[in-house]
Coordinates of C-alpha atoms in Angstrom, one line a residue:
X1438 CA 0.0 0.0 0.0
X1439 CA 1.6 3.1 -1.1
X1440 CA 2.2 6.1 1.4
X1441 CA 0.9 9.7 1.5
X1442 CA 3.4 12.7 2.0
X1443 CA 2.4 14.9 4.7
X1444 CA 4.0 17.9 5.3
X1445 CA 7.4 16.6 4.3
X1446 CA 6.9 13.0 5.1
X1447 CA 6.3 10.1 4.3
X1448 CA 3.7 8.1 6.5
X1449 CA 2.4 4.9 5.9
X1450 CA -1.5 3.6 7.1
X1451 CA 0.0 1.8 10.2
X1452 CA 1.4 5.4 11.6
X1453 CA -1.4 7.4 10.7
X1454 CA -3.5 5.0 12.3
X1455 CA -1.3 4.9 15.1
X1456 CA -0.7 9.0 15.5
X1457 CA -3.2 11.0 17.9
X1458 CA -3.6 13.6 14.9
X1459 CA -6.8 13.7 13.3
X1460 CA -4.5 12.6 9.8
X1461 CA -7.6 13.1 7.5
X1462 CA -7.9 16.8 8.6
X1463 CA -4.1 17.4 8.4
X1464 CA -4.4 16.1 4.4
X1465 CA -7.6 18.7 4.2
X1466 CA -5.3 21.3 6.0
X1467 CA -1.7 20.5 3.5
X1468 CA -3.9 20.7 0.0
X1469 CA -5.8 23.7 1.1
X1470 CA -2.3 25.4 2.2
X1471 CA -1.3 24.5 -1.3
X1472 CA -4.4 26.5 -2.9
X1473 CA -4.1 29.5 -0.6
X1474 CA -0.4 29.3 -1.4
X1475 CA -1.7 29.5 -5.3
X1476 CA -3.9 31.9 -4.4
X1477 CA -1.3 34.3 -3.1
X1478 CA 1.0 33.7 -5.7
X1479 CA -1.7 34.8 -8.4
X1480 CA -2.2 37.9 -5.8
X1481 CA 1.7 39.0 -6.2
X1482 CA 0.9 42.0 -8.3
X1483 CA -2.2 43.5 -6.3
X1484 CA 0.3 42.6 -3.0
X1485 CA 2.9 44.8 -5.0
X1486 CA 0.8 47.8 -5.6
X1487 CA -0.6 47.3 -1.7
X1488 CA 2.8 47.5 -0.3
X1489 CA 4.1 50.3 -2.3
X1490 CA 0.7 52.0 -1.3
X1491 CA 1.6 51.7 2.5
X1492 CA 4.9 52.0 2.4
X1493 CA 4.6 55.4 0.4
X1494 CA 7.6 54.1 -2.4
X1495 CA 8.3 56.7 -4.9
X1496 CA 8.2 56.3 -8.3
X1497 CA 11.7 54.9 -9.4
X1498 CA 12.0 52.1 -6.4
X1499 CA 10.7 48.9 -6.7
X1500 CA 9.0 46.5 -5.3
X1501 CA 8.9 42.6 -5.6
X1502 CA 7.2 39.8 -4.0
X1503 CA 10.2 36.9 -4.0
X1504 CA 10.0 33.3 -5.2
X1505 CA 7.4 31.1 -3.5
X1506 CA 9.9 28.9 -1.8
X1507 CA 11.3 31.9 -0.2
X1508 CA 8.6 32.3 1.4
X1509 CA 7.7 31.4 5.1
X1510 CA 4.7 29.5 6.3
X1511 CA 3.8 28.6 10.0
X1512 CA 0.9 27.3 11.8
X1513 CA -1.3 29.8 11.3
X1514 CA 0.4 32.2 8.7
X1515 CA 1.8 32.3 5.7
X1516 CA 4.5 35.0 5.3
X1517 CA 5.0 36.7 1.6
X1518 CA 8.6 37.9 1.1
X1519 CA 8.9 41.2 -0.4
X1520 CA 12.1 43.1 -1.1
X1521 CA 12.1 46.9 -1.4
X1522 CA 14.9 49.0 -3.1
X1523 CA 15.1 52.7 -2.8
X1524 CA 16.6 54.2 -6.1
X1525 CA 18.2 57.6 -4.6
X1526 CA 20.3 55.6 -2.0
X1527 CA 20.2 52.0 -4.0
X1528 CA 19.8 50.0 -0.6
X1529 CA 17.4 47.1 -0.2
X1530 CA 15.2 46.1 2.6
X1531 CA 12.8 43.3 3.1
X1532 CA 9.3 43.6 4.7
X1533 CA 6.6 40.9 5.4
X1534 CA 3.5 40.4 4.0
X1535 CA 1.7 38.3 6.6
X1536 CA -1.6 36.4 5.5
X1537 CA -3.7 34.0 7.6
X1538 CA -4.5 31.1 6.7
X1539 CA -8.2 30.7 6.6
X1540 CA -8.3 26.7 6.7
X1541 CA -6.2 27.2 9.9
X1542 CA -8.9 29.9 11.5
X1543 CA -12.2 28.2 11.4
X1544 CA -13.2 30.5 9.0
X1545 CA -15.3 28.3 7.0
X1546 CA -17.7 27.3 10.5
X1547 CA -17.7 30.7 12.1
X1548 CA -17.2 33.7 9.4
X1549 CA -15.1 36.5 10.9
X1550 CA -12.8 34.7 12.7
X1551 CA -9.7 36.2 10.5
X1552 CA -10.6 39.3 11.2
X1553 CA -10.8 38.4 15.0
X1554 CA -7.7 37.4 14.6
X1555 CA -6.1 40.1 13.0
X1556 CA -8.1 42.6 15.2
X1557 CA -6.8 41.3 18.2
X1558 CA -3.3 41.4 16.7
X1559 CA -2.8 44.2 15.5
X1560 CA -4.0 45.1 19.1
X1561 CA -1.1 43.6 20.8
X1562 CA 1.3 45.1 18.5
X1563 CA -0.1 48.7 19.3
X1564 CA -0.7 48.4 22.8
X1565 CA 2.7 47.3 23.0
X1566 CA 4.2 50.3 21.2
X1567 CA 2.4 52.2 24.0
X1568 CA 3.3 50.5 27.0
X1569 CA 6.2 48.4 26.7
X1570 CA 8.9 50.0 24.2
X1571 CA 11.4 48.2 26.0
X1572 CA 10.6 45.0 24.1
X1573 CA 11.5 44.6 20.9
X1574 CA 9.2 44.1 18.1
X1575 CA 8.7 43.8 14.2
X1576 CA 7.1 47.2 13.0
X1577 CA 3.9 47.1 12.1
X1578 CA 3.7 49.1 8.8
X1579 CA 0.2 48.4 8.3
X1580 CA -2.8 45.9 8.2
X1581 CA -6.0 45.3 6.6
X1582 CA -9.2 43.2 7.3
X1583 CA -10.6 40.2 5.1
X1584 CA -13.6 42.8 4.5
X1585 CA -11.2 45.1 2.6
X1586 CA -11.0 47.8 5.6
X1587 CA -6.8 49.1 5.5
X1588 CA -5.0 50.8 8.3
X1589 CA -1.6 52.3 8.0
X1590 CA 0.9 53.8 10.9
X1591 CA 0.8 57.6 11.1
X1592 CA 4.8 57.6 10.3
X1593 CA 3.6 57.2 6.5
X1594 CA 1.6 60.5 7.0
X1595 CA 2.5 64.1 6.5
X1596 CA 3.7 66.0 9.5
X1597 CA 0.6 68.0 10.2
X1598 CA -1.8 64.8 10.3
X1599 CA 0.7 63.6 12.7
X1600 CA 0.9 66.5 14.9
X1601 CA -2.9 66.4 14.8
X1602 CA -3.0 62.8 15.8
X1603 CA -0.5 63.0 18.5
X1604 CA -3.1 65.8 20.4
X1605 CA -5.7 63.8 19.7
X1606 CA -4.1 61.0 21.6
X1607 CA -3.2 63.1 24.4
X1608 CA -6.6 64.1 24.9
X1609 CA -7.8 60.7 24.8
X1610 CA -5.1 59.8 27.3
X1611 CA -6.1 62.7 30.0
X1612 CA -10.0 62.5 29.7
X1613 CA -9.0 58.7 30.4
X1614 CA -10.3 57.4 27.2
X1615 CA -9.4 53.9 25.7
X1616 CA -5.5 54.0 24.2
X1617 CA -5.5 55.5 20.6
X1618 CA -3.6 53.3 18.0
X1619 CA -0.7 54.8 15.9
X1620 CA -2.7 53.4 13.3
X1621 CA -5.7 54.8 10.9
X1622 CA -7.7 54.4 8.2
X1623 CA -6.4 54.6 4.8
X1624 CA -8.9 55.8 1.9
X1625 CA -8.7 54.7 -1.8
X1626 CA -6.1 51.6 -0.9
X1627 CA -5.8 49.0 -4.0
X1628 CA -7.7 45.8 -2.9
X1629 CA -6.1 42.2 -2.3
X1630 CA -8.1 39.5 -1.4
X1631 CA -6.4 38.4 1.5
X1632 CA -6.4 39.7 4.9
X1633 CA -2.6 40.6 6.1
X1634 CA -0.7 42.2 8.2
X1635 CA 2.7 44.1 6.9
X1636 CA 5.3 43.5 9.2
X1637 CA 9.3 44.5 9.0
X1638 CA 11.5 41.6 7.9
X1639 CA 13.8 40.4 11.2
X1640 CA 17.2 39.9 9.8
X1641 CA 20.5 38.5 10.8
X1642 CA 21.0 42.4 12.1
X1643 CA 18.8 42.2 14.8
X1644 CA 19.3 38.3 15.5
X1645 CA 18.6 34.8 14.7
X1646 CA 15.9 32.2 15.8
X1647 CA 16.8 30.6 19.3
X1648 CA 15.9 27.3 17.6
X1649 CA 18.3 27.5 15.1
X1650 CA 21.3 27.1 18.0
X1651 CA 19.0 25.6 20.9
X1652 CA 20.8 22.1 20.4
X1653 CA 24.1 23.3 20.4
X1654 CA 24.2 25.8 23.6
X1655 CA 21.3 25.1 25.5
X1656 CA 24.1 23.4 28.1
X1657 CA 25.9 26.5 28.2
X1658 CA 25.4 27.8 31.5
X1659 CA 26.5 31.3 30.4
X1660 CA 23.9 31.6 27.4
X1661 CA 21.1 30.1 29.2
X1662 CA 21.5 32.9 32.3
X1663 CA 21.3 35.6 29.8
X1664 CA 18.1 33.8 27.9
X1665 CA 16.4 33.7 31.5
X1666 CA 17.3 37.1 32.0
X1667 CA 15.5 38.3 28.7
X1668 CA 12.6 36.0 28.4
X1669 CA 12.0 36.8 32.3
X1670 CA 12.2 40.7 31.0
X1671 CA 9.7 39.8 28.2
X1672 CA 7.1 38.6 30.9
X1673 CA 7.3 41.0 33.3
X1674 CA 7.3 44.0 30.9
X1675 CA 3.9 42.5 29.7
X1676 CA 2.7 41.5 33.0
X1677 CA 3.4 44.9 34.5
X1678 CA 0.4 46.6 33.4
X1679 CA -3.0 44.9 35.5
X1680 CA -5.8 44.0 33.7
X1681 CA -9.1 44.2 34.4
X1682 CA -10.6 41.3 32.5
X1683 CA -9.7 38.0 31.0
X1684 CA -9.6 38.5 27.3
X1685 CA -7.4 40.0 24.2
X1686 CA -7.0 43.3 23.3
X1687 CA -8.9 44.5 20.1
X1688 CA -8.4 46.8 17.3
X1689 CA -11.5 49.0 16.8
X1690 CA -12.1 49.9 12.9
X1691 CA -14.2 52.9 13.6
X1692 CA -12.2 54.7 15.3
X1693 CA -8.4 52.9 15.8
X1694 CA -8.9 52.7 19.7
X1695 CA -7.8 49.7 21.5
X1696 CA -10.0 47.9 24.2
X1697 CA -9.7 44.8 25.9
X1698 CA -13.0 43.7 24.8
X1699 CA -12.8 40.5 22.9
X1700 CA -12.5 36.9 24.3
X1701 CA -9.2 35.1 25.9
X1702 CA -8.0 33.9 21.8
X1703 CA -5.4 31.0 22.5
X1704 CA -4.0 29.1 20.2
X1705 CA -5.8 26.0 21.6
X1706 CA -9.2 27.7 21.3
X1707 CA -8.8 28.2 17.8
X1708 CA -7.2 24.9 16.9
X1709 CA -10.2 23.2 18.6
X1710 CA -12.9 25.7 16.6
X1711 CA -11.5 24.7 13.4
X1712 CA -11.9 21.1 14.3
X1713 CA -15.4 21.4 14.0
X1714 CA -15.7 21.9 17.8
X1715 CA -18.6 24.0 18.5
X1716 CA -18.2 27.6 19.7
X1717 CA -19.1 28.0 23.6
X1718 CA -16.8 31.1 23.8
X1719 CA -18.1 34.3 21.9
X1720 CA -15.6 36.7 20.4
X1721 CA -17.3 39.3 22.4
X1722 CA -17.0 37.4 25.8
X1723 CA -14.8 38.5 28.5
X1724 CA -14.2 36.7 32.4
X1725 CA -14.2 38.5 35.4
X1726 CA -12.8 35.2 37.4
X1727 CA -10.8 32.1 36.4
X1728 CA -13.5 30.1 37.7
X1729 CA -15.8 31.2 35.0
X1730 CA -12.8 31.1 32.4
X1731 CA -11.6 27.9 33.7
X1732 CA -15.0 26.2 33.6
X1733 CA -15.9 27.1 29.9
X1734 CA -12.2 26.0 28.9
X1735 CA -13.4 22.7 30.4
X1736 CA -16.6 22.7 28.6
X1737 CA -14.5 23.6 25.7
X1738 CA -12.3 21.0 25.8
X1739 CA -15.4 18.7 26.4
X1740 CA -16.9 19.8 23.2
X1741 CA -13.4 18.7 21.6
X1742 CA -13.8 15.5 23.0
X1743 CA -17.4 14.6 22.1
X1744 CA -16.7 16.3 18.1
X1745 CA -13.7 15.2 17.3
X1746 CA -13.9 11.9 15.5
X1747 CA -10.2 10.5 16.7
X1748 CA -10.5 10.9 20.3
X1749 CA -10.6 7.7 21.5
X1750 CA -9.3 4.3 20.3
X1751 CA -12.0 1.6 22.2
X1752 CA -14.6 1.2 25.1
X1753 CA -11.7 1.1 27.9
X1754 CA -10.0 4.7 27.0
X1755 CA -13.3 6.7 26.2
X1756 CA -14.4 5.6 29.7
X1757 CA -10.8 7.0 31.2
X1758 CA -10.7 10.0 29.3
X1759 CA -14.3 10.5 30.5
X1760 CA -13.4 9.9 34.4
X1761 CA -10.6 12.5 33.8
X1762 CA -12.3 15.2 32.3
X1763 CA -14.9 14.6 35.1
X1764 CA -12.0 15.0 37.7
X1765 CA -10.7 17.9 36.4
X1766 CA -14.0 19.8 37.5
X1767 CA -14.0 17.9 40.4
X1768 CA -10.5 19.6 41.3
X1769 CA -10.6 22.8 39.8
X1770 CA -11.5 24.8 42.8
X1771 CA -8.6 23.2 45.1
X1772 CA -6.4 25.3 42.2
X1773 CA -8.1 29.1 42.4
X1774 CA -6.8 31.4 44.7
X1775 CA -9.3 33.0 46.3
X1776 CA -8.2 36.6 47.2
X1777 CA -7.2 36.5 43.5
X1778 CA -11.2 35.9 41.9
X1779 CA -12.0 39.6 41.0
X1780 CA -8.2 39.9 39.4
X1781 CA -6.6 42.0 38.6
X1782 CA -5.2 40.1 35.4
X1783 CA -1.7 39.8 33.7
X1784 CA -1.3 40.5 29.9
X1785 CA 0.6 37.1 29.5
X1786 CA 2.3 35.0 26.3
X1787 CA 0.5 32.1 25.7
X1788 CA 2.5 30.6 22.3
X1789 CA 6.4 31.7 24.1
X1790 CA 8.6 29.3 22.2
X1791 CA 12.2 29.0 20.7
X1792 CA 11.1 30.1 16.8
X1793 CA 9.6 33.7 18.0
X1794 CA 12.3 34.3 20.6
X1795 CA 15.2 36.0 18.5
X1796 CA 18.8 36.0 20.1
X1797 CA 22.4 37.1 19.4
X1798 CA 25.3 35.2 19.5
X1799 CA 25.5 35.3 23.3
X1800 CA 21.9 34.6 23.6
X1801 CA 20.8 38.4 24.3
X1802 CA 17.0 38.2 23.4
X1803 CA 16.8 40.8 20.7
X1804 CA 13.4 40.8 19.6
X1805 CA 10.2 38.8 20.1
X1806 CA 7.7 38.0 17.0
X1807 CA 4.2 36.3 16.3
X1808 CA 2.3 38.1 18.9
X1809 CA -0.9 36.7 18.4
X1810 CA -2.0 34.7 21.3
X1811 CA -1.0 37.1 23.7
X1812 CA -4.1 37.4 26.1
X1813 CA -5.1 38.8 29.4
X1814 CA -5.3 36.0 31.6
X1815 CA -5.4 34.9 35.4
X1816 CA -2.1 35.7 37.4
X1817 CA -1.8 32.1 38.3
X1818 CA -1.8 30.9 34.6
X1819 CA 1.9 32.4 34.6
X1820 CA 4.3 29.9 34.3
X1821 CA 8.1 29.2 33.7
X1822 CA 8.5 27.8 29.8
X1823 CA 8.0 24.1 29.8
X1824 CA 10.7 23.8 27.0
X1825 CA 13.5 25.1 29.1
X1826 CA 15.0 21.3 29.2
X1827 CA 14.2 20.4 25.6
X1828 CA 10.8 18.3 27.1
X1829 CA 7.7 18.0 25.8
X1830 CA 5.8 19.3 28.8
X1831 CA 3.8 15.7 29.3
X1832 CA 7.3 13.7 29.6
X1833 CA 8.1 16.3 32.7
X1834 CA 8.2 13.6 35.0
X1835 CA 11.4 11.4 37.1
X1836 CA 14.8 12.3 35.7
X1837 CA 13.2 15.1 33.4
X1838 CA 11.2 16.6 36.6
X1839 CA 14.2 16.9 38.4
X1840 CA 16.1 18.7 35.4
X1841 CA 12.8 20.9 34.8
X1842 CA 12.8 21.7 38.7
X1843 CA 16.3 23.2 38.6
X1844 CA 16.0 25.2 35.6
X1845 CA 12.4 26.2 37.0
X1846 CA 14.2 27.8 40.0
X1847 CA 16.9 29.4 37.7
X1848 CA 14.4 31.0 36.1
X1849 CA 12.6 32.5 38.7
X1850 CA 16.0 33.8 40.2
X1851 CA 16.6 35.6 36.9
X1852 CA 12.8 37.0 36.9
X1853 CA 13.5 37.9 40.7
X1854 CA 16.1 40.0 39.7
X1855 CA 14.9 41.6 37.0
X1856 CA 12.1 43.0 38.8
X1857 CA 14.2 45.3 40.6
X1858 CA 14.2 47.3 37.1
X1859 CA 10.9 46.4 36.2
X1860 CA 8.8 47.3 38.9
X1861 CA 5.0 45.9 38.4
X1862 CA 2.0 48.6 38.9
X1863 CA 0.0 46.3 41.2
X1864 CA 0.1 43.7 44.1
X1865 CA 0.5 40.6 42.7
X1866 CA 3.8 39.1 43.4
X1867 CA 4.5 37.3 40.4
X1868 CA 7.3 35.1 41.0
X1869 CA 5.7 34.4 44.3
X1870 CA 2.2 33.4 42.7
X1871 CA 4.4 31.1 40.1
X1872 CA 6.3 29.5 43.0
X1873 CA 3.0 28.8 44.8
X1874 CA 1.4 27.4 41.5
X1875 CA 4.3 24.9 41.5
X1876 CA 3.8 23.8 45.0
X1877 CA 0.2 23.5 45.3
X1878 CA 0.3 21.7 41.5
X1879 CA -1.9 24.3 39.9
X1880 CA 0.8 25.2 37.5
X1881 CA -0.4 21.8 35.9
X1882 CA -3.9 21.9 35.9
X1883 CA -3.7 25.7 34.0
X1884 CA -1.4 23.4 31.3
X1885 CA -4.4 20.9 31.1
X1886 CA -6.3 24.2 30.5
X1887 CA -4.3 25.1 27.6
X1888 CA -3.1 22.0 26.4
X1889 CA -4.3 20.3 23.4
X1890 CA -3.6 16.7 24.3
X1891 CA -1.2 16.7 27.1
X1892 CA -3.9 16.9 29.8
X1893 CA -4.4 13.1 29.9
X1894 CA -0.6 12.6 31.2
X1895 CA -0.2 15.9 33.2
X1896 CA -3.2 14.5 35.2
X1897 CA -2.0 11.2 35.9
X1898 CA 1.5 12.9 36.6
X1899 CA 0.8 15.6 38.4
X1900 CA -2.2 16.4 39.6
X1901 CA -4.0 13.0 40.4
X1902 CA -0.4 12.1 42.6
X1903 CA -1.9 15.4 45.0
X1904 CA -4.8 13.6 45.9
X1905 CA -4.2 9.7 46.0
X1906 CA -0.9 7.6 46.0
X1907 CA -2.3 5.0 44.0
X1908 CA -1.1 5.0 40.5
X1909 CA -4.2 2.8 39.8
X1910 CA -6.9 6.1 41.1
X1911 CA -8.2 6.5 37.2
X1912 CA -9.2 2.8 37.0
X1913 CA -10.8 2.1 40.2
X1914 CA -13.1 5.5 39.3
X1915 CA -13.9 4.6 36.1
X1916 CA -17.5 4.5 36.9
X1917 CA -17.7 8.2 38.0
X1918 CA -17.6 8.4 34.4
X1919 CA -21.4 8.4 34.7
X1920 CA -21.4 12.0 36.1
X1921 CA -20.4 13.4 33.1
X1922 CA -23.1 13.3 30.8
X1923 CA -26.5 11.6 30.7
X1924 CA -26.7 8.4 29.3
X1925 CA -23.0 7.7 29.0
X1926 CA -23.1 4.6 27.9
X1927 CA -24.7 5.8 24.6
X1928 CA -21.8 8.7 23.9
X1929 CA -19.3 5.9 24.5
X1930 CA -21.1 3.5 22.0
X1931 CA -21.2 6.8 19.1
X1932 CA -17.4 7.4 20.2
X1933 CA -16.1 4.0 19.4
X1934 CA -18.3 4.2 16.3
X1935 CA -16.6 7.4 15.2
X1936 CA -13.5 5.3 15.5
X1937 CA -14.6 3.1 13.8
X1938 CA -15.7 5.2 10.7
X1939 CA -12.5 7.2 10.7
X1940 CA -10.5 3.9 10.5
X1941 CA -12.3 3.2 7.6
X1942 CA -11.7 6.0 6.3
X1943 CA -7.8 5.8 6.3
X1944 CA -7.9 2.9 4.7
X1945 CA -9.6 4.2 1.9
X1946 CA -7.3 6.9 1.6
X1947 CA -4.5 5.1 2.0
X1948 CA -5.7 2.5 -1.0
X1949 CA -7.2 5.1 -3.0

């Protein structure tokens, strides 16, 4: 039986079967990258005339969208490579046009998610100008919505429009108005049928990737202290500011204000919206405790479970993952503080890894990209990077735990430092909070909260050990399974069957 090639290899029907994946919508997901990738190529001239448009390029530079395998694409974004050459001074530059994906943004099952997305974005990146200069971030040049709505910084403006718009936002800023963007509408802008964002191109200049030398210094002790030191910086630069929701930030269209009025958008939200899972968290919801976020994460992830047609493999492990997600609620209250339940909230990074952290030589962070999970969210939700040993957060356990536990405490000795410079404007005691998360175990059920499949293991691991020595707890409660839903016995039954059918569905890909 021949194989299929997905994204870059080759997989034969005994791994597919075998992978967690849903493998049928990761084919749906790889073709229909391929025709938005064709669909963007065939856009190259209108992305041309857009990016000259915002970028204000006289008549005798140029302007041109690169080769299609320069070009960059992630998990939710595929970047557009343009280079831009000035012809009184003859130097180049490169800047990004960023498009999302909309296979990638349940946009087909709940319209107006891309522009949720890049709303709440473009939010992040303004805010951010405002209020924490001292991290280091792409320039936004501009941005525009999927329903053809454009909105350029006020740098590309003549200097009396920006005189008038810096008064404007100082008048805003002492009637105690919402923050006023750097960013309005532009008028008459040639169309593209893509939403995008159009970002400056990080170069060598400013840094590289951390993953691109991760494996071959993450033992020096030297490099690591000064990655603590900056990563520890990022945080608390973000978290120094309290919040007083849980939610994102959100662009405004009419009239380029910034308000934190749209839902908590994580990464894991949107992954499990575009899975089909139905949407039990509006864009326009906001939390006021993390017992009411924390419950409808729950019920989110419950929606996952009963949707998604690979989530089980037989009778046995439907009935365990069951008895789990009912013990998560069960516990969830021993992990809320309760002097914390009216906030205030921390502006935190929810998507931190070693691909939007870029470093120097010596491992100076020197800039931070991809800022579009960045949410207000629970102090307590603040956590040390899981990655910090090169483990996959659900192998944290023996040997690993140990090695996690050390770097854990490094880490928090950098941040504890570093707030000497970086005061916070409220109460909370951050590195206090995350040591008490990691001693009480709530650190781990806030990564069930967030994780997409890791909350099976980090249960077992972590947070069923709190309650009950015996490695054997899951089994011998199997039956409280029945407290989840009515008539369980019947969602079992349709679960296995959804098995089942997606089984049979692989093989008939596979022999097609």
């Amino acid at each position: 039986m021949a194989g299929i090639l997905l994204n870059g290899r080759q997989r034969t029907l005994n791994s597919a079967a075998d992978d967690e994946d849903d493998f049928l919508l990761a084919i749906q997901h790889q073709r229909a990258a391929e025709r938005f990738r064709e669909q963007i190529r065939l856009e190259r001239d209108s992305i041309v005339v857009v990016v000259r448009h915002h970028l204000r390029l006289r008549r005798g530079d140029s302007c041109a969208v690169l080769p299609s395998d320069s070009w960059i694409q992630g998990g939710f974004n595929l970047c557009v490579l343009v280079d831009v050459r000035s012809r009184a001074s003859s130097e180049s530059r490169r800047v990004v046009f960023r498009c999302p994906m909309p296979h990638k943004l349940a946009e087909q099952h709940h319209p107006g998610t891309i522009d949720e997305k890049v709303s709440c974005e473009a939010a992040v990146y303004a805010w951010m100008q405002a209020h924490c200069t001292d991290i280091r971030i792409p320039y936004l040049y501009a941005f525009g919505f999927a329903g053809g709505s454009q909105f350029a910084h006020i740098s590309q403006w003549p200097w009396y429009f920006r005189l008038w718009h810096s008064l404007k936002r100082l008048t805003y800023l002492l009637l105690g108005y919402a923050l006023l963007s750097n960013y309005t509408r532009v008028p008459c802008t040639p169309a593209v049928n893509t939403a995008y964002m159009l970002l400056e191109y990080i170069g060598p200049e400013t840094g590289q990737m951390l993953s691109a030398t991760w494996a071959q210094h993450r033992h020096d002790s030297n490099r690591r202290a000064r990655l603590f030191h900056g990563i520890a910086r990022t945080m608390l630069s973000l978290a120094r500011l309290p919040q007083p929701h849980i939610g994102s930030f959100k662009f405004n269209q009419s009239d380029g204000t910034i308000t934190l009025t749209n839902r908590p958008l994580i990464s894991t939200m949107m992954i499990f919206e575009n899975s089909r899972t139905p949407r039990n968290i509006q864009p326009r919801q906001l939390y006021q405790s993390p017992v009411a976020f924390a419950y409808d994460m729950l019920t989110l992830h419950d929606n996952y479970f009963l949707h998604y047609a690979h989530a089980i493999r037989d009778d046995e492990e439907a009935r365990e993952r069951i008895t789990i997600r009912t013990l998560l609620r069960t516990v969830m209250h021993h992990f809320m503080i309760p002097e914390r339940q009216n906030g205030p909230f921390l502006l935190q990074p929810t998507d931190l890894h070693q691909s939007n952290i870029f470093v120097d030589e010596e491992w100076n962070v020197t800039c931070l990209i991809d800022l579009e999970w960045i949410c207000s969210l629970p102090a307590e939700m603040l956590a040390v990077p899981y990655w910090l040993t090169s483990c996959s957060i659900d192998n944290i356990i023996n040997d690993e735990y140990k090695q996690f536990d050390e770097a854990r405490q490094a880490f928090l000795a950098a941040m504890e430092e570093e707030m000497i410079t970086i005061p916070p404007a409220h109460d909370i005691p951050i590195t206090r909070t995350m040591l008490n998360t990691w001693v009480s175990k709530a650190v781990w059920f806030w990564a069930c909260i967030r994780s997409l499949n890791g909350w099976l293991f980090l249960f077992e691991d972590h947070i069923a050990p709190k309650f009950c020595d015996n490695r054997d707890v899951i089994s011998d409660l199997k039956q409280t399974s029945a407290f989840w839903r009515e008539d369980i016995d019947t969602i079992v039954k349709a679960k296995v069957e959804d098995e089942e059918r997606y089984q049979a569905k692989l093989r008939s890909l596979f022999s097609s």
